[in-house]
Short mmCIF file of C-alpha atoms in Angstrom, two decimals:
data_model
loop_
_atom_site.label_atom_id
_atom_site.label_comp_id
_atom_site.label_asym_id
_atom_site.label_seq_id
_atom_site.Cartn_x
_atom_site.Cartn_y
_atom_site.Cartn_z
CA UNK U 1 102.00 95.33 201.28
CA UNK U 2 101.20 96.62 204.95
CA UNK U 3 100.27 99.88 205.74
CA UNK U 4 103.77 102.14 206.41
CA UNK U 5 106.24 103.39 205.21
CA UNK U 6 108.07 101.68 201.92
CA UNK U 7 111.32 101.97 200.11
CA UNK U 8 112.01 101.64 196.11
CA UNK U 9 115.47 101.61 195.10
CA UNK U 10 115.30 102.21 190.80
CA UNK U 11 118.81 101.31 189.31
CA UNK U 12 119.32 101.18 185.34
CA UNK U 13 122.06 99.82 183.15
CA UNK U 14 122.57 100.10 179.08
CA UNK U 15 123.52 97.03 177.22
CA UNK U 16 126.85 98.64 176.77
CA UNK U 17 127.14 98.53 180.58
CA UNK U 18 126.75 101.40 181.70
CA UNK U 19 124.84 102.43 184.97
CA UNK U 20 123.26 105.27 186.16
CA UNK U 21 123.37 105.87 189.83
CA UNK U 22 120.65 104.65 191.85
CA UNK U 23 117.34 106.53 193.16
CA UNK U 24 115.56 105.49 196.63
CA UNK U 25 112.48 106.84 197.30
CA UNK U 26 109.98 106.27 200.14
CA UNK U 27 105.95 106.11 200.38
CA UNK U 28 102.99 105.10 202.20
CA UNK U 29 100.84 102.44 202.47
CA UNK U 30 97.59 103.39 204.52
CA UNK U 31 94.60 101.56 205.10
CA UNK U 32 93.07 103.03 207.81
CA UNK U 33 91.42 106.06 208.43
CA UNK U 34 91.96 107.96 211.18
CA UNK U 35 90.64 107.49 214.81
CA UNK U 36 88.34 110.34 216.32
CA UNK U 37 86.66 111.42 219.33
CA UNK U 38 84.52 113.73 219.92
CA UNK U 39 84.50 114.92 223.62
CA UNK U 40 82.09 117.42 223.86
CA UNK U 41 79.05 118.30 223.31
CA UNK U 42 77.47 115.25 224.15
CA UNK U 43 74.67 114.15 221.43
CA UNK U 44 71.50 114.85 222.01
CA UNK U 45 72.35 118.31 224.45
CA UNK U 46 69.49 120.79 225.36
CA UNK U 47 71.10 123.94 226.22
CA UNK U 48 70.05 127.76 227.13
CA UNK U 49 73.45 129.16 225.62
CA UNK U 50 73.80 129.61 222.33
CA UNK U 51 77.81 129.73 222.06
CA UNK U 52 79.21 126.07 222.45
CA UNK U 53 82.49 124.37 222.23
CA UNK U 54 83.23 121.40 220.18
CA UNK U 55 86.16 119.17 221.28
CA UNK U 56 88.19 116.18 220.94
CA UNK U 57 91.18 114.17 219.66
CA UNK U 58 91.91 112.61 216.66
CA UNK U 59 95.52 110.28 215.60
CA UNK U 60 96.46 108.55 212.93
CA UNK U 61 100.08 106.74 213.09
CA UNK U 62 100.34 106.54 209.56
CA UNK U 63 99.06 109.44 207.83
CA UNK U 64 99.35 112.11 209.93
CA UNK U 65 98.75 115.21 209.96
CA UNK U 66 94.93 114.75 210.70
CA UNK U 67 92.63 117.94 209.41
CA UNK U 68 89.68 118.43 211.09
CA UNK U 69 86.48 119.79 209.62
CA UNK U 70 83.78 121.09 211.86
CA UNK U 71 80.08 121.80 210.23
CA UNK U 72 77.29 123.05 211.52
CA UNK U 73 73.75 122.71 209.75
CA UNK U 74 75.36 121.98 206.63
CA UNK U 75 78.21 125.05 207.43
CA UNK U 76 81.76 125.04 207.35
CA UNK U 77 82.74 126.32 210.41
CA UNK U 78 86.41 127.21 209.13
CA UNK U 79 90.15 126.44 210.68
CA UNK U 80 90.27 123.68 213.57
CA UNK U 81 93.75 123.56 214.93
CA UNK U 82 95.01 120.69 215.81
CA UNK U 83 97.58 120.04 218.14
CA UNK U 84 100.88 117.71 218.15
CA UNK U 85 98.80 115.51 220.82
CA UNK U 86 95.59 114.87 218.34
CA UNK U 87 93.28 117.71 220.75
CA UNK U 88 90.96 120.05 218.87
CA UNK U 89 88.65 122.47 219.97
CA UNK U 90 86.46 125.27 217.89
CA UNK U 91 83.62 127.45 219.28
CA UNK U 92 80.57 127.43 217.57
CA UNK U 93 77.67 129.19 217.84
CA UNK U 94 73.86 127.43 217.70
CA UNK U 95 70.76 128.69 215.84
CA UNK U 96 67.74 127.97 218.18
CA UNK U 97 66.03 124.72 217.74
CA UNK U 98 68.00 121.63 216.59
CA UNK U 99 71.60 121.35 215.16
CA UNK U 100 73.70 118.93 214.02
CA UNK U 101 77.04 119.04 214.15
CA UNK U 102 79.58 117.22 212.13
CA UNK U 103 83.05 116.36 213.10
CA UNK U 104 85.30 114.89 210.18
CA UNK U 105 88.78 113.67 210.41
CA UNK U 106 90.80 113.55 207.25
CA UNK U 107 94.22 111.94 207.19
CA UNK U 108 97.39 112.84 204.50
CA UNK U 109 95.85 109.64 202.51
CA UNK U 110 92.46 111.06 202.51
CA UNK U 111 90.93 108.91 204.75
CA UNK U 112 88.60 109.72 206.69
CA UNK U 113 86.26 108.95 210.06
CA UNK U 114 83.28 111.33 210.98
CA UNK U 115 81.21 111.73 214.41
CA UNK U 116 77.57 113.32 214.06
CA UNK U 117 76.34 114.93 217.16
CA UNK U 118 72.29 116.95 218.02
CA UNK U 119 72.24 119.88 220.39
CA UNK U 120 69.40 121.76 220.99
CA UNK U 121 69.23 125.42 221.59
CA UNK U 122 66.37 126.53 223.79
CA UNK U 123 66.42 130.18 224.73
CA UNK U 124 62.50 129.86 225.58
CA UNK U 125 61.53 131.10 228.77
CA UNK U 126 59.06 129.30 230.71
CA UNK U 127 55.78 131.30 232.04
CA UNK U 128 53.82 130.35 234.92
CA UNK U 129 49.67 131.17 233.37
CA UNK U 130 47.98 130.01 236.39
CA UNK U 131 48.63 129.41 240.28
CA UNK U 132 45.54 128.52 242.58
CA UNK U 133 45.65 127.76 246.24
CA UNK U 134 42.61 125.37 246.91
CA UNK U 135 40.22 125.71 249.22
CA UNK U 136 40.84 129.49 249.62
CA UNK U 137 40.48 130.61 252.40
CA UNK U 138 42.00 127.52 254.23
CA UNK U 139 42.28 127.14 257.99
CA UNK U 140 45.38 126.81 259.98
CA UNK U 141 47.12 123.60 259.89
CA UNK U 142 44.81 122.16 257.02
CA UNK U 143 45.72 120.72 254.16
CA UNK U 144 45.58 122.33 250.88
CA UNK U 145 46.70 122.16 247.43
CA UNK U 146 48.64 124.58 245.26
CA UNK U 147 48.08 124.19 241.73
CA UNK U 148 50.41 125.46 238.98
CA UNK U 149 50.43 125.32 235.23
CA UNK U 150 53.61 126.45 233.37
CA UNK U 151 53.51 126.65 229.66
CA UNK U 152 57.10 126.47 227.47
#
């Protein structure tokens, strides 16, 4: 059978003739899992702020509604809503260093597709150790050279 939506119509009869009335009933084929995109953050991210926004759309014309689970470092990260359209978004909030995020979509069939995306938090703060002017003094309209070394 093809993935959709199938009907079953049961009917019964005794060898006396008799016959119940018949029963219909509907279900679903489904196949495929559902599609997803994830639209932010983009993988691999370096970023300064630790409160982020994960976002995208998800559809699948069989088995919807699509759930959407959102983990980060291995945590659920609770309710996504997901609208009529297939958008999601869910703030999240980054530990400092690398994290991996995990999108999953899971269709009524239990199907499902997942997206796997690295940002990086870096709150460090770069520090300037040295800064030379060379030579020192230098005379008016010569060249010189300003050296700097910045650690972080």
């Amino acid at each position: 059978l093809s993935d959709g939506s199938h009907t079953v119509t049961v009917s019964v009869s005794d060898n006396d003739g008799n016959t119940a009335t018949a029963k219909t009933t509907t279900y679903t084929i489904d196949t495929v899992p559902p599609t997803l995109n994830v639209t932010a953050p983009a993988d691999n991210l370096v970023t300064a702020t630790a409160s982020l926004t994960v976002s995208g759309k998800t559809n699948d014309s069989t088995s919807s509604p699509v759930t959407i689970t959102i983990t980060l470092n291995g945590t659920n990260q609770g309710t996504v809503t997901v609208a009529t359209d297939g958008s999601f978004s869910k703030a999240v909030t980054l530990a400092d260093g690398s994290n991996t995020i995990v999108v999953t979509a899971t269709d009524a069939a239990g199907k499902t597709t997942s997206a796997t995306k690295t940002v990086t938090l870096d709150t460090s703060v770069p520090k300037i150790t040295t800064a030379t002017v060379s030579p020192n003094p230098v005379d008016a309209g010569a060249t010189m050279i300003i050296s700097v070394v910045i650690e972080g």
